[in-house]
Tab-separated table of N, CA and C in Angstrom:
chain	number	residue	atom	x	y	z
Z	390	MET	N	65.936	71.563	-82.360
Z	390	MET	CA	65.507	70.483	-81.486
Z	390	MET	C	64.343	69.765	-82.146
Z	391	SER	N	64.457	68.477	-82.304
Z	391	SER	CA	63.364	67.742	-82.946
Z	391	SER	C	62.910	66.546	-82.128
Z	392	ASP	N	63.506	66.361	-80.947
Z	392	ASP	CA	63.248	65.162	-80.163
Z	392	ASP	C	63.222	65.515	-78.676
Z	393	PHE	N	62.181	65.074	-77.959
Z	393	PHE	CA	62.048	65.348	-76.530
Z	393	PHE	C	61.824	64.062	-75.743
Z	394	ARG	N	62.336	64.046	-74.541
Z	394	ARG	CA	62.019	62.988	-73.583
Z	394	ARG	C	61.357	63.656	-72.382
Z	395	LEU	N	60.662	62.863	-71.595
Z	395	LEU	CA	59.944	63.374	-70.438
Z	395	LEU	C	60.706	63.054	-69.168
Z	396	GLU	N	60.802	64.057	-68.295
Z	396	GLU	CA	61.389	63.852	-66.980
Z	396	GLU	C	60.402	64.373	-65.941
Z	397	LYS	N	59.910	63.461	-65.104
Z	397	LYS	CA	58.993	63.846	-64.024
Z	397	LYS	C	59.814	64.420	-62.879
Z	398	VAL	N	59.405	65.584	-62.378
Z	398	VAL	CA	60.113	66.262	-61.299
Z	398	VAL	C	59.102	66.791	-60.296
Z	399	HIS	N	59.571	67.056	-59.084
Z	399	HIS	CA	58.729	67.752	-58.118
Z	399	HIS	C	58.823	69.249	-58.404
Z	400	TYR	N	60.061	69.743	-58.466
Z	400	TYR	CA	60.327	71.138	-58.815
Z	400	TYR	C	61.046	71.175	-60.156
Z	401	VAL	N	60.690	72.126	-60.990
Z	401	VAL	CA	61.375	72.305	-62.263
Z	401	VAL	C	62.764	72.874	-61.968
Z	402	PRO	N	63.820	72.258	-62.509
Z	402	PRO	CA	65.162	72.765	-62.232
Z	402	PRO	C	65.376	74.153	-62.839
Z	403	GLN	N	66.286	74.884	-62.238
Z	403	GLN	CA	66.576	76.231	-62.735
Z	403	GLN	C	67.253	76.168	-64.107
Z	404	ALA	N	68.206	75.267	-64.255
Z	404	ALA	CA	68.888	75.094	-65.534
Z	404	ALA	C	68.232	73.934	-66.270
Z	405	LEU	N	67.687	74.224	-67.448
Z	405	LEU	CA	66.999	73.201	-68.231
Z	405	LEU	C	67.926	72.631	-69.291
Z	406	GLU	N	67.737	71.357	-69.550
Z	406	GLU	CA	68.517	70.666	-70.579
Z	406	GLU	C	67.713	70.657	-71.875
Z	407	PRO	N	68.333	70.953	-73.015
Z	407	PRO	CA	67.599	70.875	-74.286
Z	407	PRO	C	67.072	69.464	-74.517
Z	408	GLY	N	65.889	69.383	-75.087
Z	408	GLY	CA	65.318	68.085	-75.426
Z	408	GLY	C	64.629	67.372	-74.285
Z	409	VAL	N	64.396	68.089	-73.186
Z	409	VAL	CA	63.732	67.490	-72.029
Z	409	VAL	C	62.497	68.315	-71.674
Z	410	VAL	N	61.362	67.650	-71.526
Z	410	VAL	CA	60.158	68.270	-70.978
Z	410	VAL	C	60.127	67.876	-69.508
Z	411	TYR	N	60.228	68.861	-68.637
Z	411	TYR	CA	60.173	68.636	-67.190
Z	411	TYR	C	58.724	68.821	-66.760
Z	412	ALA	N	58.149	67.826	-66.110
Z	412	ALA	CA	56.746	67.890	-65.717
Z	412	ALA	C	56.607	67.663	-64.223
Z	413	SER	N	55.873	68.560	-63.584
Z	413	SER	CA	55.573	68.443	-62.164
Z	413	SER	C	54.082	68.183	-62.003
Z	414	ASP	N	53.742	66.962	-61.572
Z	414	ASP	CA	52.339	66.641	-61.322
Z	414	ASP	C	51.795	67.460	-60.159
Z	415	GLU	N	52.642	67.686	-59.152
Z	415	GLU	CA	52.206	68.430	-57.964
Z	415	GLU	C	51.823	69.864	-58.304
Z	416	TYR	N	52.586	70.494	-59.184
Z	416	TYR	CA	52.347	71.899	-59.516
Z	416	TYR	C	51.632	72.082	-60.851
Z	417	LYS	N	51.269	70.975	-61.499
Z	417	LYS	CA	50.496	71.002	-62.743
Z	417	LYS	C	51.133	71.917	-63.782
Z	418	VAL	N	52.421	71.686	-64.030
Z	418	VAL	CA	53.137	72.485	-65.015
Z	418	VAL	C	54.169	71.614	-65.727
Z	419	ALA	N	54.412	71.942	-66.982
Z	419	ALA	CA	55.494	71.326	-67.747
Z	419	ALA	C	56.308	72.472	-68.344
Z	420	VAL	N	57.622	72.315	-68.344
Z	420	VAL	CA	58.510	73.362	-68.846
Z	420	VAL	C	59.569	72.702	-69.720
Z	421	HIS	N	59.899	73.367	-70.815
Z	421	HIS	CA	60.976	72.891	-71.685
Z	421	HIS	C	61.620	74.094	-72.364
Z	422	LEU	N	62.779	73.876	-72.954
Z	422	LEU	CA	63.395	74.915	-73.764
Z	422	LEU	C	62.760	74.877	-75.145
Z	423	CYS	N	62.520	76.040	-75.704
Z	423	CYS	CA	61.846	76.151	-76.994
Z	423	CYS	C	62.487	75.223	-78.020
Z	424	ALA	N	61.641	74.579	-78.795
Z	424	ALA	CA	62.106	73.600	-79.779
Z	424	ALA	C	62.947	74.222	-80.889
Z	425	CYS	N	62.861	75.535	-81.073
Z	425	CYS	CA	63.621	76.166	-82.155
Z	425	CYS	C	65.096	76.309	-81.810
Z	426	GLY	N	65.427	76.149	-80.517
Z	426	GLY	CA	66.817	76.272	-80.105
Z	426	GLY	C	67.196	77.660	-79.615
Z	427	CYS	N	66.223	78.569	-79.499
Z	427	CYS	CA	66.520	79.942	-79.069
Z	427	CYS	C	66.912	80.023	-77.595
Z	428	GLY	N	66.608	78.970	-76.826
Z	428	GLY	CA	66.971	78.937	-75.416
Z	428	GLY	C	65.916	79.477	-74.464
Z	429	SER	N	64.788	79.918	-74.978
Z	429	SER	CA	63.721	80.436	-74.119
Z	429	SER	C	63.037	79.303	-73.375
Z	430	LYS	N	62.711	79.560	-72.101
Z	430	LYS	CA	61.942	78.598	-71.314
Z	430	LYS	C	60.475	78.725	-71.706
Z	431	VAL	N	59.846	77.581	-71.952
Z	431	VAL	CA	58.442	77.556	-72.372
Z	431	VAL	C	57.650	76.760	-71.335
Z	432	PRO	N	56.887	77.475	-70.468
Z	432	PRO	CA	56.042	76.767	-69.503
Z	432	PRO	C	54.645	76.550	-70.080
Z	433	VAL	N	54.043	75.423	-69.735
Z	433	VAL	CA	52.642	75.182	-70.073
Z	433	VAL	C	51.938	74.674	-68.820
Z	434	SER	N	50.794	75.281	-68.524
Z	434	SER	CA	50.011	74.834	-67.373
Z	434	SER	C	49.221	73.607	-67.783
Z	435	LEU	N	49.189	72.626	-66.901
Z	435	LEU	CA	48.520	71.361	-67.189
Z	435	LEU	C	47.187	71.292	-66.463
Z	436	GLY	N	46.255	70.590	-67.038
Z	436	GLY	CA	44.969	70.386	-66.373
Z	436	GLY	C	43.826	70.709	-67.302
Z	437	PRO	N	42.609	70.618	-66.776
Z	437	PRO	CA	41.428	70.779	-67.616
Z	437	PRO	C	41.308	72.166	-68.248
Z	438	ALA	N	41.935	73.168	-67.658
Z	438	ALA	CA	41.875	74.516	-68.224
Z	438	ALA	C	43.169	74.865	-68.951
Z	439	GLY	N	44.046	73.882	-69.152
Z	439	GLY	CA	45.322	74.133	-69.817
Z	439	GLY	C	45.639	73.066	-70.831
Z	440	TRP	N	46.886	72.667	-70.873
Z	440	TRP	CA	47.350	71.653	-71.814
Z	440	TRP	C	47.237	70.265	-71.187
Z	441	THR	N	47.240	69.261	-72.021
Z	441	THR	CA	47.324	67.884	-71.542
Z	441	THR	C	48.707	67.345	-71.884
Z	442	LEU	N	49.215	66.532	-70.997
Z	442	LEU	CA	50.506	65.884	-71.195
Z	442	LEU	C	50.300	64.400	-70.987
Z	443	THR	N	50.632	63.633	-72.003
Z	443	THR	CA	50.587	62.181	-71.882
Z	443	THR	C	51.976	61.645	-72.176
Z	444	GLU	N	52.203	60.421	-71.736
Z	444	GLU	CA	53.515	59.815	-71.891
Z	444	GLU	C	53.373	58.424	-72.485
Z	445	ARG	N	54.268	58.107	-73.378
Z	445	ARG	CA	54.333	56.758	-73.935
Z	445	ARG	C	55.806	56.408	-74.092
Z	446	ASN	N	56.237	55.406	-73.342
Z	446	ASN	CA	57.637	54.968	-73.366
Z	446	ASN	C	58.606	56.117	-73.081
Z	447	GLY	N	58.239	56.979	-72.116
Z	447	GLY	CA	59.116	58.080	-71.736
Z	447	GLY	C	59.115	59.241	-72.709
Z	448	ARG	N	58.197	59.222	-73.666
Z	448	ARG	CA	58.128	60.254	-74.708
Z	448	ARG	C	56.852	61.072	-74.499
Z	449	PRO	N	56.975	62.390	-74.391
Z	449	PRO	CA	55.802	63.227	-74.103
Z	449	PRO	C	54.995	63.597	-75.342
Z	450	THR	N	53.690	63.730	-75.118
Z	450	THR	CA	52.785	64.334	-76.091
Z	450	THR	C	52.074	65.462	-75.360
Z	451	ILE	N	52.112	66.651	-75.945
Z	451	ILE	CA	51.478	67.824	-75.338
Z	451	ILE	C	50.447	68.358	-76.324
Z	452	ARG	N	49.233	68.605	-75.818
Z	452	ARG	CA	48.151	69.166	-76.623
Z	452	ARG	C	47.476	70.278	-75.855
Z	453	PRO	N	46.972	71.321	-76.452
Z	453	PRO	CA	47.067	71.620	-77.868
Z	453	PRO	C	48.478	72.072	-78.236
Z	454	SER	N	48.621	72.716	-79.381
Z	454	SER	CA	49.937	73.136	-79.843
Z	454	SER	C	50.551	74.163	-78.890
Z	455	ILE	N	51.846	74.307	-79.003
Z	455	ILE	CA	52.594	75.272	-78.199
Z	455	ILE	C	52.937	76.430	-79.119
Z	456	GLY	N	52.330	77.560	-78.852
Z	456	GLY	CA	52.572	78.746	-79.660
Z	456	GLY	C	53.373	79.752	-78.857
Z	457	SER	N	54.575	80.028	-79.318
Z	457	SER	CA	55.451	80.973	-78.620
Z	457	SER	C	55.394	82.334	-79.297
Z	458	GLY	N	54.194	82.783	-79.574
Z	458	GLY	CA	54.011	84.055	-80.268
Z	458	GLY	C	54.494	85.255	-79.492
Z	459	GLN	N	54.684	85.100	-78.180
Z	459	GLN	CA	55.177	86.209	-77.367
Z	459	GLN	C	56.698	86.230	-77.296
Z	460	LEU	N	57.345	85.200	-77.833
Z	460	LEU	CA	58.802	85.142	-77.859
Z	460	LEU	C	59.302	85.684	-79.203
Z	461	PRO	N	60.536	86.158	-79.240
Z	461	PRO	CA	61.066	86.675	-80.517
Z	461	PRO	C	61.052	85.635	-81.637
Z	462	CYS	N	61.218	84.344	-81.316
Z	462	CYS	CA	61.270	83.301	-82.352
Z	462	CYS	C	59.898	83.001	-82.956
Z	463	ARG	N	58.822	83.289	-82.205
Z	463	ARG	CA	57.439	83.051	-82.636
Z	463	ARG	C	57.192	81.610	-83.070
Z	464	SER	N	57.891	80.671	-82.444
Z	464	SER	CA	57.740	79.250	-82.790
Z	464	SER	C	56.326	78.763	-82.506
Z	465	HIS	N	55.920	77.764	-83.260
Z	465	HIS	CA	54.599	77.155	-83.095
Z	465	HIS	C	54.743	75.685	-83.473
Z	466	TYR	N	54.463	74.795	-82.517
Z	466	TYR	CA	54.693	73.377	-82.768
Z	466	TYR	C	53.861	72.518	-81.836
Z	467	LEU	N	53.790	71.246	-82.186
Z	467	LEU	CA	53.204	70.213	-81.329
Z	467	LEU	C	54.336	69.272	-80.947
Z	468	ILE	N	54.211	68.663	-79.786
Z	468	ILE	CA	55.125	67.593	-79.395
Z	468	ILE	C	54.277	66.327	-79.334
Z	469	THR	N	54.616	65.367	-80.193
Z	469	THR	CA	53.861	64.121	-80.311
Z	469	THR	C	54.819	62.956	-80.127
Z	470	GLU	N	54.630	62.235	-79.025
Z	470	GLU	CA	55.511	61.115	-78.673
Z	470	GLU	C	56.980	61.508	-78.818
Z	471	GLY	N	57.296	62.691	-78.288
Z	471	GLY	CA	58.661	63.182	-78.249
Z	471	GLY	C	59.149	63.864	-79.507
Z	472	GLN	N	58.377	63.779	-80.588
Z	472	GLN	CA	58.787	64.393	-81.857
Z	472	GLN	C	58.117	65.755	-82.031
Z	473	VAL	N	58.871	66.703	-82.576
Z	473	VAL	CA	58.335	68.034	-82.828
Z	473	VAL	C	57.692	68.062	-84.200
Z	474	ASP	N	56.443	68.496	-84.238
Z	474	ASP	CA	55.719	68.707	-85.489
Z	474	ASP	C	55.529	70.219	-85.625
Z	475	TRP	N	56.217	70.818	-86.580
Z	475	TRP	CA	56.193	72.270	-86.738
Z	475	TRP	C	54.899	72.744	-87.368
Z	476	ALA	N	54.433	73.891	-86.894
Z	476	ALA	CA	53.265	74.565	-87.452
Z	476	ALA	C	53.729	75.960	-87.886
Z	477	PRO	N	52.938	76.657	-88.687
Z	477	PRO	CA	53.345	78.001	-89.111
Z	477	PRO	C	53.521	78.936	-87.904
Z	478	ALA	N	54.492	79.847	-88.001
Z	478	ALA	CA	54.708	80.838	-86.934
Z	478	ALA	C	53.420	81.621	-86.705
Z	479	MET	N	53.221	82.038	-85.475
Z	479	MET	CA	52.002	82.761	-85.126
Z	479	MET	C	52.206	84.261	-85.332
Z	480	SER	N	51.233	84.900	-85.955
Z	480	SER	CA	51.266	86.356	-86.099
Z	480	SER	C	50.872	86.982	-84.759
Z	481	ALA	N	51.050	88.292	-84.657
Z	481	ALA	CA	50.650	88.998	-83.438
Z	481	ALA	C	49.149	88.830	-83.198
Z	482	ALA	N	48.354	88.913	-84.257
Z	482	ALA	CA	46.896	88.766	-84.123
Z	482	ALA	C	46.527	87.347	-83.688
Z	483	GLN	N	47.201	86.340	-84.228
Z	483	GLN	CA	46.932	84.955	-83.827
Z	483	GLN	C	47.325	84.734	-82.371
Z	484	THR	N	48.416	85.341	-81.936
Z	484	THR	CA	48.845	85.216	-80.543
Z	484	THR	C	47.801	85.807	-79.608
Z	485	VAL	N	47.315	86.997	-79.931
Z	485	VAL	CA	46.279	87.638	-79.111
Z	485	VAL	C	45.022	86.777	-79.089
Z	486	ALA	N	44.612	86.256	-80.238
Z	486	ALA	CA	43.415	85.408	-80.308
Z	486	ALA	C	43.598	84.145	-79.468
Z	487	ALA	N	44.783	83.536	-79.525
Z	487	ALA	CA	45.048	82.329	-78.735
Z	487	ALA	C	45.014	82.636	-77.241
Z	488	LEU	N	45.601	83.754	-76.838
Z	488	LEU	CA	45.584	84.134	-75.425
Z	488	LEU	C	44.160	84.381	-74.944
Z	489	LYS	N	43.348	85.039	-75.767
Z	489	LYS	CA	41.941	85.274	-75.402
Z	489	LYS	C	41.178	83.956	-75.296
Z	490	SER	N	41.437	83.053	-76.232
Z	490	SER	CA	40.779	81.744	-76.207
Z	490	SER	C	41.162	80.976	-74.936
Z	491	ASP	N	42.450	80.998	-74.589
Z	491	ASP	CA	42.911	80.341	-73.360
Z	491	ASP	C	42.209	80.935	-72.141
Z	492	HIS	N	42.097	82.256	-72.122
Z	492	HIS	CA	41.445	82.940	-70.993
Z	492	HIS	C	39.971	82.531	-70.903
Z	493	ARG	N	39.270	82.485	-72.034
Z	493	ARG	CA	37.854	82.070	-72.030
Z	493	ARG	C	37.711	80.624	-71.561
Z	494	ARG	N	38.618	79.744	-72.007
Z	494	ARG	CA	38.561	78.334	-71.607
Z	494	ARG	C	38.749	78.209	-70.094
Z	495	ARG	N	39.710	78.970	-69.535
Z	495	ARG	CA	39.929	78.922	-68.076
Z	495	ARG	C	38.716	79.453	-67.324
Z	496	GLU	N	38.172	80.582	-67.788
Z	496	GLU	CA	36.984	81.143	-67.131
Z	496	GLU	C	35.825	80.151	-67.141
Z	497	ALA	N	35.582	79.518	-68.277
Z	497	ALA	CA	34.482	78.549	-68.388
Z	497	ALA	C	34.720	77.367	-67.458
Z	498	HIS	N	35.950	76.896	-67.392
Z	498	HIS	CA	36.270	75.767	-66.512
Z	498	HIS	C	35.988	76.115	-65.053
Z	499	TYR	N	36.469	77.266	-64.598
Z	499	TYR	CA	36.295	77.631	-63.188
Z	499	TYR	C	34.848	77.992	-62.874
Z	500	ARG	N	34.142	78.549	-63.847
Z	500	ARG	CA	32.720	78.834	-63.642
Z	500	ARG	C	31.954	77.516	-63.460
Z	501	GLU	N	32.263	76.514	-64.299
Z	501	GLU	CA	31.621	75.202	-64.193
Z	501	GLU	C	31.999	74.517	-62.878
Z	502	ALA	N	33.265	74.636	-62.485
Z	502	ALA	CA	33.714	74.033	-61.224
Z	502	ALA	C	32.981	74.662	-60.039
Z	503	ALA	N	32.789	75.970	-60.080
Z	503	ALA	CA	32.070	76.645	-58.995
Z	503	ALA	C	30.617	76.186	-58.963
Z	504	ARG	N	30.007	76.040	-60.131
Z	504	ARG	CA	28.610	75.593	-60.207
Z	504	ARG	C	28.484	74.172	-59.659
Z	505	ASN	N	29.445	73.310	-60.003
Z	505	ASN	CA	29.396	71.918	-59.554
Z	505	ASN	C	29.782	71.745	-58.091
Z	506	SER	N	30.353	72.770	-57.485
Z	506	SER	CA	30.751	72.629	-56.088
Z	506	SER	C	29.574	72.821	-55.128
Z	507	ARG	N	28.443	73.257	-55.629
Z	507	ARG	CA	27.274	73.406	-54.763
Z	507	ARG	C	26.836	72.031	-54.281
Z	508	TRP	N	26.485	71.938	-53.022
Z	508	TRP	CA	26.197	70.640	-52.418
Z	508	TRP	C	25.042	69.914	-53.091
Z	509	TRP	N	24.016	70.645	-53.516
Z	509	TRP	CA	22.878	69.964	-54.121
Z	509	TRP	C	23.223	69.423	-55.513
Z	510	VAL	N	24.136	70.078	-56.215
Z	510	VAL	CA	24.578	69.567	-57.512
Z	510	VAL	C	25.354	68.273	-57.309
Z	511	ARG	N	26.264	68.274	-56.327
Z	511	ARG	CA	27.035	67.063	-56.035
Z	511	ARG	C	26.107	65.926	-55.610
Z	512	LEU	N	25.106	66.240	-54.778
Z	512	LEU	CA	24.155	65.239	-54.321
Z	512	LEU	C	23.368	64.664	-55.504
Z	513	TRP	N	22.884	65.524	-56.402
Z	513	TRP	CA	22.126	65.080	-57.563
Z	513	TRP	C	22.988	64.188	-58.456
Z	514	LYS	N	24.244	64.578	-58.695
Z	514	LYS	CA	25.133	63.774	-59.536
Z	514	LYS	C	25.424	62.424	-58.883
Z	515	THR	N	25.583	62.405	-57.564
Z	515	THR	CA	25.804	61.151	-56.854
Z	515	THR	C	24.587	60.252	-57.004
Z	516	PHE	N	23.392	60.822	-56.856
Z	516	PHE	CA	22.162	60.060	-57.014
Z	516	PHE	C	22.052	59.496	-58.435
Z	517	GLN	N	22.362	60.319	-59.437
Z	517	GLN	CA	22.297	59.852	-60.822
Z	517	GLN	C	23.252	58.685	-61.072
Z	518	ARG	N	24.459	58.771	-60.526
Z	518	ARG	CA	25.416	57.657	-60.670
Z	518	ARG	C	24.902	56.426	-59.954
Z	519	TRP	N	24.325	56.614	-58.775
Z	519	TRP	CA	23.848	55.516	-57.956
Z	519	TRP	C	22.735	54.738	-58.646
Z	520	VAL	N	21.818	55.467	-59.322
Z	520	VAL	CA	20.704	54.786	-59.982
Z	520	VAL	C	21.036	54.441	-61.441
Z	521	GLY	N	22.228	54.759	-61.876
Z	521	GLY	CA	22.675	54.376	-63.214
Z	521	GLY	C	22.209	55.281	-64.334
Z	522	LEU	N	21.916	56.527	-64.021
Z	522	LEU	CA	21.496	57.469	-65.068
Z	522	LEU	C	22.684	58.090	-65.793
Z	523	VAL	N	23.858	57.986	-65.211
Z	523	VAL	CA	25.050	58.588	-65.822
Z	523	VAL	C	26.083	57.505	-66.066
Protein backbone atom coordinates (compact mmCIF):
# COMPACT_ATOMS: atom_id res chain seq x y z
CA MET A 1 0.00 0.00 0.00
CA SER A 2 1.52 3.31 -0.99
CA ASP A 3 -1.49 5.60 -1.26
CA PHE A 4 -4.18 6.62 1.27
CA ARG A 5 -7.32 8.71 1.16
CA LEU A 6 -9.18 10.10 4.15
CA GLU A 7 -12.72 9.15 5.08
CA LYS A 8 -14.37 11.03 7.95
CA VAL A 9 -16.68 8.77 9.97
CA HIS A 10 -18.60 8.88 13.22
CA TYR A 11 -17.84 5.23 13.98
CA VAL A 12 -14.94 3.31 12.48
CA PRO A 13 -16.39 0.50 10.35
CA GLN A 14 -15.71 -3.08 11.37
CA ALA A 15 -14.43 -4.03 7.92
CA LEU A 16 -11.72 -1.65 6.73
CA GLU A 17 -10.83 -0.99 3.12
CA PRO A 18 -7.13 -0.92 2.16
CA GLY A 19 -5.84 2.54 1.38
CA VAL A 20 -8.35 4.38 3.56
CA VAL A 21 -7.66 6.24 6.81
CA TYR A 22 -10.94 6.34 8.74
CA ALA A 23 -11.03 9.30 11.13
CA SER A 24 -13.58 10.01 13.84
CA ASP A 25 -13.44 13.57 15.17
CA GLU A 26 -15.95 12.66 17.88
CA TYR A 27 -13.83 9.81 19.25
CA LYS A 28 -10.43 11.36 18.41
CA VAL A 29 -9.14 8.29 16.62
CA ALA A 30 -7.94 7.33 13.15
CA VAL A 31 -7.71 3.72 11.99
CA HIS A 32 -6.30 2.17 8.83
CA LEU A 33 -4.97 -1.14 7.60
CA CYS A 34 -1.20 -1.39 7.90
CA ALA A 35 0.58 0.07 4.88
CA CYS A 36 2.66 -3.09 4.43
CA GLY A 37 -0.42 -5.05 3.38
CA CYS A 38 -0.37 -7.50 6.32
CA GLY A 39 -4.02 -6.67 7.06
CA SER A 40 -3.51 -5.53 10.66
CA LYS A 41 -5.70 -2.70 11.92
CA VAL A 42 -3.60 0.26 13.04
CA PRO A 43 -5.35 2.72 15.38
CA VAL A 44 -3.84 6.07 16.32
CA SER A 45 -5.25 8.33 19.01
CA LEU A 46 -5.62 11.93 17.89
CA GLY A 47 -5.13 15.06 19.92
CA PRO A 48 -2.51 16.96 21.87
CA ALA A 49 -1.29 13.80 23.63
CA GLY A 50 -1.36 11.67 20.47
CA TRP A 51 -0.98 12.00 16.72
CA THR A 52 -2.08 14.87 14.52
CA LEU A 53 -4.13 14.32 11.40
CA THR A 54 -4.41 16.97 8.74
CA GLU A 55 -6.12 16.83 5.39
CA ARG A 56 -5.35 18.37 2.05
CA ASN A 57 -7.60 17.61 -0.92
CA GLY A 58 -8.92 14.48 0.80
CA ARG A 59 -5.39 13.19 1.44
CA PRO A 60 -4.30 12.55 5.05
CA THR A 61 -1.07 13.49 6.77
CA ILE A 62 -0.41 11.80 10.11
CA ARG A 63 2.38 12.84 12.49
CA PRO A 64 4.49 11.59 14.14
CA SER A 65 5.43 8.37 12.36
CA ILE A 66 3.40 5.20 12.73
CA GLY A 67 5.50 2.46 14.23
CA SER A 68 3.93 -0.98 14.25
CA GLY A 69 6.68 -2.52 16.34
CA GLN A 70 4.14 -4.60 18.24
CA LEU A 71 2.87 -6.22 15.04
CA PRO A 72 4.66 -9.13 13.33
CA CYS A 73 5.43 -6.92 10.28
CA ARG A 74 7.17 -4.25 12.45
CA SER A 75 6.31 -1.62 9.82
CA HIS A 76 7.36 1.97 10.40
CA TYR A 77 6.16 4.78 8.14
CA LEU A 78 4.76 8.27 7.78
CA ILE A 79 1.67 9.17 5.80
CA THR A 80 2.19 12.51 4.03
CA GLU A 81 -0.62 13.85 1.85
CA GLY A 82 -1.79 10.28 1.31
CA GLN A 83 1.63 8.92 0.35
CA VAL A 84 3.51 6.39 2.46
CA ASP A 85 7.08 7.32 3.35
CA TRP A 86 8.82 4.22 4.69
CA ALA A 87 11.16 4.34 7.67
CA PRO A 88 13.39 1.54 9.00
CA ALA A 89 11.56 -1.25 10.87
CA MET A 90 11.49 -0.74 14.62
CA SER A 91 13.48 -3.05 16.88
CA ALA A 92 11.98 -4.35 20.12
CA ALA A 93 14.05 -1.79 22.07
CA GLN A 94 12.89 1.07 19.81
CA THR A 95 9.27 -0.04 20.24
CA VAL A 96 9.60 -0.03 24.03
CA ALA A 97 11.30 3.39 23.94
CA ALA A 98 8.54 4.79 21.69
CA LEU A 99 5.80 3.43 23.97
CA LYS A 100 7.51 4.96 27.02
CA SER A 101 7.88 8.28 25.21
CA ASP A 102 4.18 8.23 24.26
CA HIS A 103 3.27 7.49 27.88
CA ARG A 104 5.44 10.38 29.17
CA ARG A 105 3.92 12.76 26.59
CA ARG A 106 0.37 11.79 27.68
CA GLU A 107 1.23 12.15 31.37
CA ALA A 108 2.76 15.60 30.79
CA HIS A 109 -0.26 16.71 28.77
CA TYR A 110 -2.79 15.64 31.42
CA ARG A 111 -0.67 17.03 34.24
CA GLU A 112 -0.58 20.41 32.44
CA ALA A 113 -4.32 20.22 31.72
CA ALA A 114 -5.03 19.57 35.41
CA ARG A 115 -2.80 22.50 36.42
CA ASN A 116 -4.54 24.81 33.93
CA SER A 117 -8.00 23.74 35.07
CA ARG A 118 -7.59 25.57 38.38
CA TRP A 119 -9.87 28.59 38.41
CA TRP A 120 -7.18 31.09 39.35
CA VAL A 121 -4.95 29.93 36.48
CA ARG A 122 -7.83 30.35 34.02
CA LEU A 123 -8.61 33.78 35.50
CA TRP A 124 -4.95 34.89 35.24
CA LYS A 125 -4.72 33.70 31.61
CA THR A 126 -7.97 35.50 30.76
CA PHE A 127 -6.61 38.68 32.34
CA GLN A 128 -3.34 38.36 30.41
CA ARG A 129 -5.24 37.98 27.11
CA TRP A 130 -7.50 40.89 28.02
CA VAL A 131 -4.61 43.28 28.66
CA GLY A 132 -2.64 41.97 25.68
CA LEU A 133 0.19 40.23 27.52
CA VAL A 134 -0.31 36.99 25.60
